[in-house]
Short mmCIF file of C-alpha atoms in Angstrom, two decimals:
data_model
loop_
_atom_site.label_atom_id
_atom_site.label_comp_id
_atom_site.label_asym_id
_atom_site.label_seq_id
_atom_site.Cartn_x
_atom_site.Cartn_y
_atom_site.Cartn_z
CA MET A 610 0.00 0.00 0.00
CA LYS A 611 1.49 3.33 -1.02
CA ASN A 612 0.01 5.12 2.01
CA ARG A 613 1.37 3.66 5.24
CA PHE A 614 -0.34 5.66 7.99
CA GLY A 615 -3.99 6.63 8.17
CA MET A 616 -6.76 7.79 10.49
CA PHE A 617 -9.75 5.53 11.12
CA ILE A 618 -12.93 7.37 12.15
CA HIS A 619 -15.88 5.64 13.83
CA TRP A 620 -18.79 8.07 13.98
CA GLY A 621 -22.55 7.69 13.98
CA ILE A 622 -25.62 8.19 16.12
CA TYR A 623 -24.09 5.81 18.68
CA ALA A 624 -21.94 8.80 19.70
CA LEU A 625 -25.06 10.17 21.43
CA TYR A 626 -24.70 7.39 24.01
CA ALA A 627 -21.00 8.17 24.65
CA ASP A 628 -20.44 4.47 25.36
CA HIS A 629 -19.60 2.20 22.41
CA GLU A 630 -20.17 1.96 18.68
CA GLN A 631 -22.13 -1.26 19.31
CA VAL A 632 -24.04 0.14 22.28
CA LEU A 633 -27.31 -1.10 20.75
CA ALA A 634 -26.12 -4.68 21.27
CA ARG A 635 -23.72 -4.29 24.18
CA ARG A 636 -26.42 -2.67 26.35
CA ASN A 637 -29.24 -4.65 24.70
CA LEU A 638 -31.19 -1.51 23.89
CA ASP A 639 -34.55 -1.45 22.16
CA ASN A 640 -34.02 -1.10 18.41
CA ALA A 641 -36.90 1.30 17.86
CA ALA A 642 -35.91 3.55 20.77
CA TYR A 643 -32.32 3.61 19.52
CA GLU A 644 -33.36 4.53 16.00
CA ARG A 645 -35.60 7.35 17.22
CA ARG A 646 -32.48 9.06 18.55
CA MET A 647 -31.64 9.89 14.95
CA ALA A 648 -33.87 12.92 15.61
CA GLU A 649 -31.30 14.18 18.14
CA PHE A 650 -28.19 13.83 16.00
CA ASN A 651 -27.09 17.35 15.15
CA PRO A 652 -23.27 17.63 14.92
CA VAL A 653 -23.15 21.41 14.68
CA ARG A 654 -19.44 21.50 15.62
CA TYR A 655 -18.39 19.13 12.86
CA ASP A 656 -15.49 20.64 10.92
CA PRO A 657 -13.99 18.09 8.50
CA GLU A 658 -11.06 20.38 7.73
CA GLU A 659 -10.02 20.18 11.40
CA TRP A 660 -10.11 16.40 11.17
CA VAL A 661 -8.02 16.43 8.00
CA LYS A 662 -5.53 18.89 9.49
CA LEU A 663 -5.10 16.74 12.61
CA ALA A 664 -4.43 13.70 10.44
CA LYS A 665 -2.08 15.53 8.09
CA ASP A 666 -0.07 17.10 10.91
CA ALA A 667 0.45 13.59 12.34
CA GLY A 668 1.95 12.36 9.06
CA MET A 669 -1.16 10.46 8.02
CA ARG A 670 -1.90 10.14 4.31
CA TYR A 671 -5.48 8.85 4.31
CA ILE A 672 -8.71 8.79 6.31
CA CYS A 673 -10.99 5.75 6.50
CA PHE A 674 -14.52 6.82 7.40
CA THR A 675 -17.33 4.59 8.68
CA ALA A 676 -20.03 5.15 6.09
CA LYS A 677 -22.28 2.59 7.80
CA HIS A 678 -21.68 0.62 10.98
CA HIS A 679 -23.58 -2.40 12.32
CA ASP A 680 -26.55 -0.31 13.45
CA GLY A 681 -27.32 0.38 9.77
CA PHE A 682 -27.37 4.16 10.11
CA CYS A 683 -25.91 5.71 6.96
CA MET A 684 -23.63 8.71 7.18
CA TRP A 685 -24.23 9.80 3.60
CA ASP A 686 -27.11 10.84 1.36
CA THR A 687 -28.39 7.41 0.32
CA ARG A 688 -31.56 6.67 -1.62
CA GLU A 689 -31.75 3.10 -0.31
CA THR A 690 -33.00 3.89 3.19
CA ALA A 691 -34.43 6.85 5.06
CA TYR A 692 -32.26 5.87 8.01
CA ASN A 693 -29.50 8.32 7.11
CA ILE A 694 -27.83 11.60 7.99
CA MET A 695 -30.07 13.67 5.71
CA ASN A 696 -33.07 12.93 7.95
CA THR A 697 -31.48 14.27 11.12
CA PRO A 698 -31.62 17.86 12.38
CA TYR A 699 -28.20 18.34 10.79
CA GLY A 700 -29.54 17.42 7.37
CA ARG A 701 -26.20 17.60 5.52
CA ASP A 702 -24.11 14.90 3.87
CA VAL A 703 -21.18 14.62 6.29
CA LEU A 704 -19.34 12.24 3.96
CA LYS A 705 -19.52 14.76 1.11
CA LEU A 706 -18.13 17.46 3.39
CA LEU A 707 -15.30 15.15 4.44
CA SER A 708 -14.62 14.15 0.84
CA ASP A 709 -14.34 17.80 -0.16
CA ALA A 710 -11.98 18.54 2.73
CA CYS A 711 -9.78 15.55 1.89
CA ARG A 712 -9.54 16.57 -1.75
CA LYS A 713 -8.74 20.17 -0.79
CA HIS A 714 -5.85 19.13 1.45
CA GLY A 715 -4.45 16.22 -0.57
CA MET A 716 -5.70 13.52 1.81
CA ALA A 717 -6.79 10.18 0.37
CA LEU A 718 -10.24 8.93 1.41
CA SER A 719 -11.17 5.34 2.26
CA LEU A 720 -14.57 3.97 3.21
CA TYR A 721 -15.70 1.44 5.81
CA TYR A 722 -18.93 -0.50 5.22
CA SER A 723 -20.48 -2.97 7.68
CA ASN A 724 -21.94 -6.19 6.31
CA PRO A 725 -24.15 -6.72 9.38
CA ASP A 726 -27.03 -4.24 9.38
CA TRP A 727 -29.36 -4.16 12.36
CA HIS A 728 -31.88 -1.91 10.58
CA GLU A 729 -32.33 -3.48 7.15
CA PRO A 730 -34.73 -6.49 7.45
CA SER A 731 -33.07 -8.51 4.69
CA ALA A 732 -29.60 -8.30 6.24
CA TYR A 733 -29.75 -11.25 8.66
CA ASN A 734 -27.02 -13.76 7.83
CA PRO A 735 -26.98 -17.00 9.88
CA LEU A 736 -23.50 -17.85 8.57
CA SER A 737 -21.88 -14.71 9.96
CA THR A 738 -21.30 -13.07 13.34
CA HIS A 739 -22.49 -9.79 14.87
CA GLN A 740 -26.10 -10.57 14.02
CA TRP A 741 -27.21 -9.93 17.61
CA LYS A 742 -29.65 -7.10 16.96
CA SER A 743 -30.94 -8.05 13.53
CA ILE A 744 -34.53 -6.89 13.60
CA ASP A 745 -36.12 -9.98 12.03
CA PRO A 746 -34.01 -13.10 11.46
CA SER A 747 -36.95 -14.75 9.69
CA LYS A 748 -36.64 -12.26 6.80
CA GLY A 749 -32.94 -12.67 6.13
CA GLY A 750 -32.30 -13.02 2.42
CA SER A 751 -28.81 -12.90 1.05
CA GLU A 752 -29.76 -12.08 -2.56
CA LYS A 753 -32.08 -9.23 -1.57
CA TYR A 754 -29.55 -7.82 0.86
CA ARG A 755 -26.71 -8.06 -1.63
CA ALA A 756 -28.79 -6.04 -4.08
CA PHE A 757 -29.22 -3.42 -1.35
CA VAL A 758 -25.45 -3.46 -0.64
CA LYS A 759 -24.59 -3.13 -4.33
CA ALA A 760 -26.88 -0.14 -4.67
CA GLN A 761 -25.28 1.55 -1.67
CA LEU A 762 -21.79 0.62 -2.84
CA THR A 763 -22.55 2.23 -6.19
CA GLU A 764 -23.51 5.47 -4.43
CA LEU A 765 -20.41 5.46 -2.26
CA LEU A 766 -18.01 4.73 -5.09
CA THR A 767 -19.62 7.10 -7.58
CA ASN A 768 -20.50 10.27 -5.68
CA TYR A 769 -17.48 11.01 -3.48
CA GLY A 770 -14.49 11.22 -5.78
CA PRO A 771 -11.49 8.86 -5.76
CA ILE A 772 -11.67 6.21 -3.04
CA TYR A 773 -8.36 4.73 -1.89
CA THR A 774 -9.50 1.58 -0.05
CA LEU A 775 -12.73 -0.23 0.77
CA PHE A 776 -12.92 -1.65 4.29
CA TRP A 777 -15.63 -4.28 4.53
CA ASP A 778 -16.33 -5.34 8.12
CA ILE A 779 -17.43 -8.72 9.48
CA PRO A 780 -16.93 -11.43 6.83
CA PRO A 781 -20.24 -12.81 5.51
CA ARG A 782 -18.64 -16.27 5.29
CA TYR A 783 -19.76 -16.94 1.76
CA GLU A 784 -18.31 -15.79 -1.53
CA ASP A 785 -19.74 -13.41 -4.08
CA PRO A 786 -16.89 -11.92 -6.16
CA SER A 787 -19.37 -9.66 -7.98
CA LEU A 788 -19.33 -7.12 -5.11
CA ASN A 789 -15.59 -6.51 -5.25
CA ALA A 790 -15.78 -6.61 -9.05
CA LEU A 791 -18.35 -3.81 -8.89
CA ALA A 792 -16.07 -1.79 -6.60
CA ARG A 793 -13.14 -2.20 -8.99
CA ARG A 794 -15.25 -1.25 -11.97
CA LEU A 795 -16.44 1.94 -10.28
CA GLN A 796 -13.05 2.78 -8.75
CA PRO A 797 -10.18 1.33 -10.84
CA GLY A 798 -7.15 0.87 -8.62
CA ILE A 799 -9.11 0.65 -5.37
CA LEU A 800 -7.65 -1.70 -2.74
CA ILE A 801 -10.13 -3.96 -0.90
CA ASN A 802 -9.67 -5.73 2.41
CA ASP A 803 -10.26 -9.39 3.31
CA ARG A 804 -13.47 -9.03 5.31
CA GLY A 805 -15.84 -8.94 2.36
CA TYR A 806 -17.18 -11.40 -0.16
CA ASP A 807 -13.83 -12.73 -1.41
CA ALA A 808 -10.18 -12.70 -0.33
CA GLY A 809 -9.64 -9.09 -1.37
CA ASP A 810 -6.25 -7.45 -1.64
CA PHE A 811 -5.03 -7.04 1.94
CA SER A 812 -5.26 -8.52 5.43
CA THR A 813 -6.53 -6.66 8.48
CA PRO A 814 -5.15 -7.64 11.91
CA GLU A 815 -7.16 -5.73 14.51
CA ARG A 816 -5.96 -4.66 17.97
CA SER A 817 -3.01 -7.04 17.72
CA VAL A 818 0.60 -7.16 16.57
CA PRO A 819 1.40 -10.42 14.75
CA GLU A 820 4.58 -12.36 15.37
CA GLY A 821 7.34 -12.41 12.81
CA SER A 822 9.45 -9.87 10.96
CA ARG A 823 7.71 -9.62 7.58
CA PHE A 824 4.16 -9.92 6.29
CA GLU A 825 3.67 -12.37 3.44
CA ARG A 826 0.66 -10.44 2.15
CA MET A 827 -0.29 -6.78 1.88
CA THR A 828 -1.48 -5.85 5.36
CA GLU A 829 -3.24 -2.96 7.06
CA ALA A 830 -3.43 -3.25 10.85
CA CYS A 831 -5.74 -1.12 12.96
CA ASP A 832 -6.29 -0.11 16.55
CA SER A 833 -8.04 2.70 18.38
CA VAL A 834 -6.76 5.31 20.78
CA GLY A 835 -9.46 3.95 23.09
CA GLU A 836 -9.09 0.55 24.72
CA GLN A 837 -12.83 0.01 25.26
CA SER A 838 -14.48 1.47 22.19
CA TRP A 839 -13.90 2.54 18.60
CA GLY A 840 -16.72 5.06 18.81
CA TYR A 841 -16.81 7.93 21.29
CA ARG A 842 -16.81 6.82 24.92
CA GLU A 843 -17.08 9.50 27.59
CA ASN A 844 -15.02 7.69 30.23
CA GLU A 845 -12.64 5.99 27.86
CA ASP A 846 -9.57 4.02 28.93
CA TYR A 847 -6.99 5.38 26.51
CA HIS A 848 -4.03 3.45 25.20
CA THR A 849 -0.70 4.99 26.04
CA PRO A 850 1.11 6.61 23.11
CA ARG A 851 4.04 4.29 23.89
CA TYR A 852 1.87 1.23 23.34
CA LEU A 853 0.52 2.57 20.05
CA MET A 854 3.91 3.72 18.77
CA SER A 855 5.44 0.30 19.45
CA ALA A 856 2.63 -1.40 17.56
CA ILE A 857 2.91 1.02 14.64
CA ASP A 858 6.69 0.65 14.49
CA LYS A 859 6.58 -3.14 14.36
CA ILE A 860 3.64 -3.34 11.95
CA MET A 861 5.29 -0.90 9.56
CA ALA A 862 8.72 -2.49 9.93
CA MET A 863 7.04 -5.76 8.91
CA GLY A 864 5.85 -4.03 5.73
CA GLY A 865 2.31 -3.20 6.81
CA SER A 866 0.22 -0.06 6.96
CA TYR A 867 -1.58 1.22 10.03
CA LEU A 868 -4.94 2.82 10.76
CA LEU A 869 -5.20 4.64 14.09
CA ASN A 870 -8.82 5.24 15.10
CA VAL A 871 -10.57 8.10 16.86
CA GLY A 872 -14.25 8.36 17.76
CA PRO A 873 -15.70 11.87 17.39
CA MET A 874 -18.31 13.11 19.85
CA ALA A 875 -21.94 13.54 18.86
CA ASP A 876 -21.37 17.24 18.15
CA GLY A 877 -18.62 16.41 15.64
CA ARG A 878 -15.52 17.24 17.67
CA ILE A 879 -12.68 14.78 18.18
CA PRO A 880 -12.15 14.48 21.97
CA ASP A 881 -9.19 16.47 23.28
CA GLU A 882 -7.43 13.42 24.73
CA ALA A 883 -7.82 11.47 21.49
CA ALA A 884 -6.42 14.40 19.54
CA ARG A 885 -3.53 14.72 21.99
CA ILE A 886 -2.60 11.07 21.52
CA VAL A 887 -2.77 11.39 17.73
CA ARG A 888 -0.47 14.42 17.91
CA ARG A 889 1.98 12.62 20.23
CA VAL A 890 2.13 9.57 17.99
CA GLY A 891 2.40 11.80 14.94
CA ASP A 892 5.28 13.73 16.48
CA TRP A 893 7.25 10.48 16.84
CA TYR A 894 6.21 9.27 13.41
CA THR A 895 7.34 12.39 11.59
CA ARG A 896 10.71 12.28 13.39
CA MET A 897 11.32 8.85 11.85
CA ASN A 898 12.27 10.77 8.70
CA GLY A 899 10.94 8.21 6.23
CA ALA A 900 12.42 5.15 7.97
CA LEU A 901 8.97 3.53 7.98
CA GLU A 902 8.14 4.21 4.33
CA ASP A 903 9.54 2.81 1.06
CA THR A 904 11.93 0.51 2.91
CA LEU A 905 12.95 -3.10 2.26
CA PRO A 906 14.11 -5.84 4.64
CA ASP A 907 17.84 -5.74 5.26
CA PRO A 908 18.99 -9.33 4.62
CA PHE A 909 22.20 -9.05 6.64
CA ASP A 910 22.20 -10.82 10.01
CA TYR A 911 23.63 -8.25 12.42
CA GLN A 912 23.37 -10.61 15.41
CA ILE A 913 22.06 -8.01 17.84
CA PRO A 914 21.52 -9.51 21.31
CA ALA A 915 19.13 -8.50 24.09
CA ASN A 916 16.66 -6.32 22.19
CA PRO A 917 13.95 -7.28 19.66
CA VAL A 918 14.81 -5.52 16.42
CA ILE A 919 13.80 -5.42 12.75
CA ALA A 920 16.42 -4.24 10.24
CA LEU A 921 15.32 -2.37 7.12
CA THR A 922 17.26 -0.78 4.30
CA LYS A 923 16.67 2.25 2.09
CA ALA A 924 18.92 4.33 -0.13
CA GLY A 925 22.09 2.62 1.11
CA LYS A 926 21.26 3.03 4.78
CA THR A 927 20.18 0.53 7.41
CA TYR A 928 17.41 1.29 9.89
CA LEU A 929 17.30 -0.71 13.10
CA HIS A 930 13.81 -0.58 14.62
CA PHE A 931 13.85 -1.35 18.33
CA TYR A 932 10.08 -1.42 18.64
CA LYS A 933 10.18 -2.38 22.32
CA GLY A 934 12.92 0.08 23.18
CA LEU A 935 16.36 -0.71 24.59
CA THR A 936 17.55 -2.45 27.74
CA SER A 937 20.69 -0.32 28.02
CA THR A 938 22.46 2.71 26.60
CA ALA A 939 24.28 0.68 23.93
CA VAL A 940 23.62 -1.54 20.94
CA THR A 941 26.05 -4.25 19.86
CA LEU A 942 26.26 -5.61 16.32
CA ARG A 943 28.18 -8.88 16.53
CA ALA A 944 28.31 -9.03 12.76
CA CYS A 945 28.70 -6.10 10.40
CA PRO A 946 29.28 -5.87 6.61
CA LYS A 947 31.61 -2.88 6.97
CA ILE A 948 32.33 0.11 9.18
CA PRO A 949 29.63 2.80 9.25
CA ARG A 950 30.24 6.34 8.16
CA ALA A 951 27.76 7.58 10.76
CA VAL A 952 25.11 6.35 13.17
CA ARG A 953 22.16 8.56 14.02
CA LEU A 954 19.30 8.18 16.48
CA LEU A 955 16.26 9.30 14.52
CA ASN A 956 14.22 10.04 17.63
CA ASN A 957 16.29 13.16 18.36
CA ALA A 958 18.57 13.33 15.26
CA GLN A 959 21.61 12.79 17.53
CA PHE A 960 24.78 11.29 16.03
CA LEU A 961 26.06 8.47 18.22
CA PRO A 962 29.64 7.35 18.98
CA PHE A 963 30.69 3.89 17.79
CA GLU A 964 33.76 1.78 17.25
CA GLU A 965 34.93 -1.73 16.52
CA THR A 966 36.05 -3.27 19.78
CA ALA A 967 36.02 -6.37 21.96
CA LEU A 968 33.50 -6.41 24.79
CA PRO A 969 33.71 -8.37 28.05
CA ASN A 970 30.25 -9.91 27.70
CA HIS A 971 31.01 -11.33 24.25
CA PHE A 972 33.29 -14.23 25.15
CA ASP A 973 34.39 -17.71 24.05
CA GLN A 974 34.19 -21.03 25.91
CA HIS A 975 37.28 -20.10 27.91
CA GLY A 976 35.86 -16.78 29.09
CA ARG A 977 38.01 -14.66 26.79
CA ALA A 978 36.41 -11.67 25.06
CA LEU A 979 35.64 -12.21 21.39
CA GLY A 980 35.82 -9.43 18.87
CA PRO A 981 35.63 -7.20 17.27
CA VAL A 982 32.01 -6.12 17.40
CA LEU A 983 30.43 -2.82 16.39
CA HIS A 984 29.65 -1.04 19.64
CA ILE A 985 27.18 1.89 19.41
CA HIS A 986 26.99 3.59 22.78
CA HIS A 987 25.92 6.60 24.82
CA ILE A 988 22.36 6.23 23.54
CA PRO A 989 19.97 8.37 25.64
CA ALA A 990 17.61 5.43 26.04
CA GLU A 991 16.21 6.48 29.40
CA SER A 992 15.14 9.93 28.26
CA LEU A 993 13.42 8.35 25.26
CA ASP A 994 11.88 5.32 26.94
CA SER A 995 8.39 6.61 26.08
CA GLU A 996 8.82 5.68 22.40
CA PRO A 997 10.40 3.05 20.14
CA LEU A 998 13.96 3.82 19.07
CA VAL A 999 15.26 3.76 15.52
CA LEU A 1000 18.95 3.87 14.58
CA GLU A 1001 20.00 4.99 11.13
CA ILE A 1002 23.32 3.55 9.96
CA GLU A 1003 24.99 5.23 7.00
CA TRP A 1004 27.64 2.98 5.50
CA GLU A 1005 31.01 3.86 4.05
#
């Protein structure tokens, strides 16, 4: 994926509850009472340019917006159901406003679409999950619902300019390649995830960091600033920036892209704490100076003990990603192709001292020090222990 870092946005009438994007199911609310709250949704403080600016300042290149979540409420001007943003007091197409803002500021736009739909009677799917609040399981009909989905997909991929990726959610557990074929016909070049009606183009690990050092398939991981909810939650338990940065560093070092989610409030504002976390993560990300983009795996085995690390290469330089930080103020490379010209800590742009030397803790079976090794030292690891560390090695 050409864009490596993006903002995920979960927003809908569930924000009125300030609890969870699946509050209808998680609190077992009455469907009709929940849907009546559409009449209260009036995000008068919604400013899509502020959203785009927050994302852009953090180094993000695209925004993935939840056009429709499991509750079935549509955040665009759709002809397929009256259960949409145009029939709220706000009465404006929030997706169109976001699309315009993205285009104005050079931000790519992606769209999320939920396969479960707790409002549309034909949506019940006994093969899938997240069917908890389907309004009438007896009326589930895959062909009728797929016609509904295709009509909505046509609107989304026709009326809002270029769409970068399509994020289906909750696999239906049966195949119908015609849906992704429709998406590709309407948006040539679109990338489609693996949660839809066929394998799609890319995988989507969620709230997890896979093992390994390289993805075998195009991958876009995602997590939220909030631990409990993807939508707005008033008393949210927020992830620490350190946790998120470590996940982003490893995912990207493995060749993946990353979506970091925020849940705007019902009035349209992104919560202050969520915005602060995005800015903090973005500050670290922009200081990486391209070490997470357009890189390739470095095949050389540097034999670095003690600290988990992924080595990447770009433009004749090696980037050592210590995604869990360091255990000391030094890094030892027990194998090295040649002597570096310079070693720089990207976190603060500091050049670090190094030399080839023998070290006491690198010894043979008789207790004698082996050598030489490349010893990079006086790393200010303690003052930077709130973020992953990346060393840039420029070779002679």
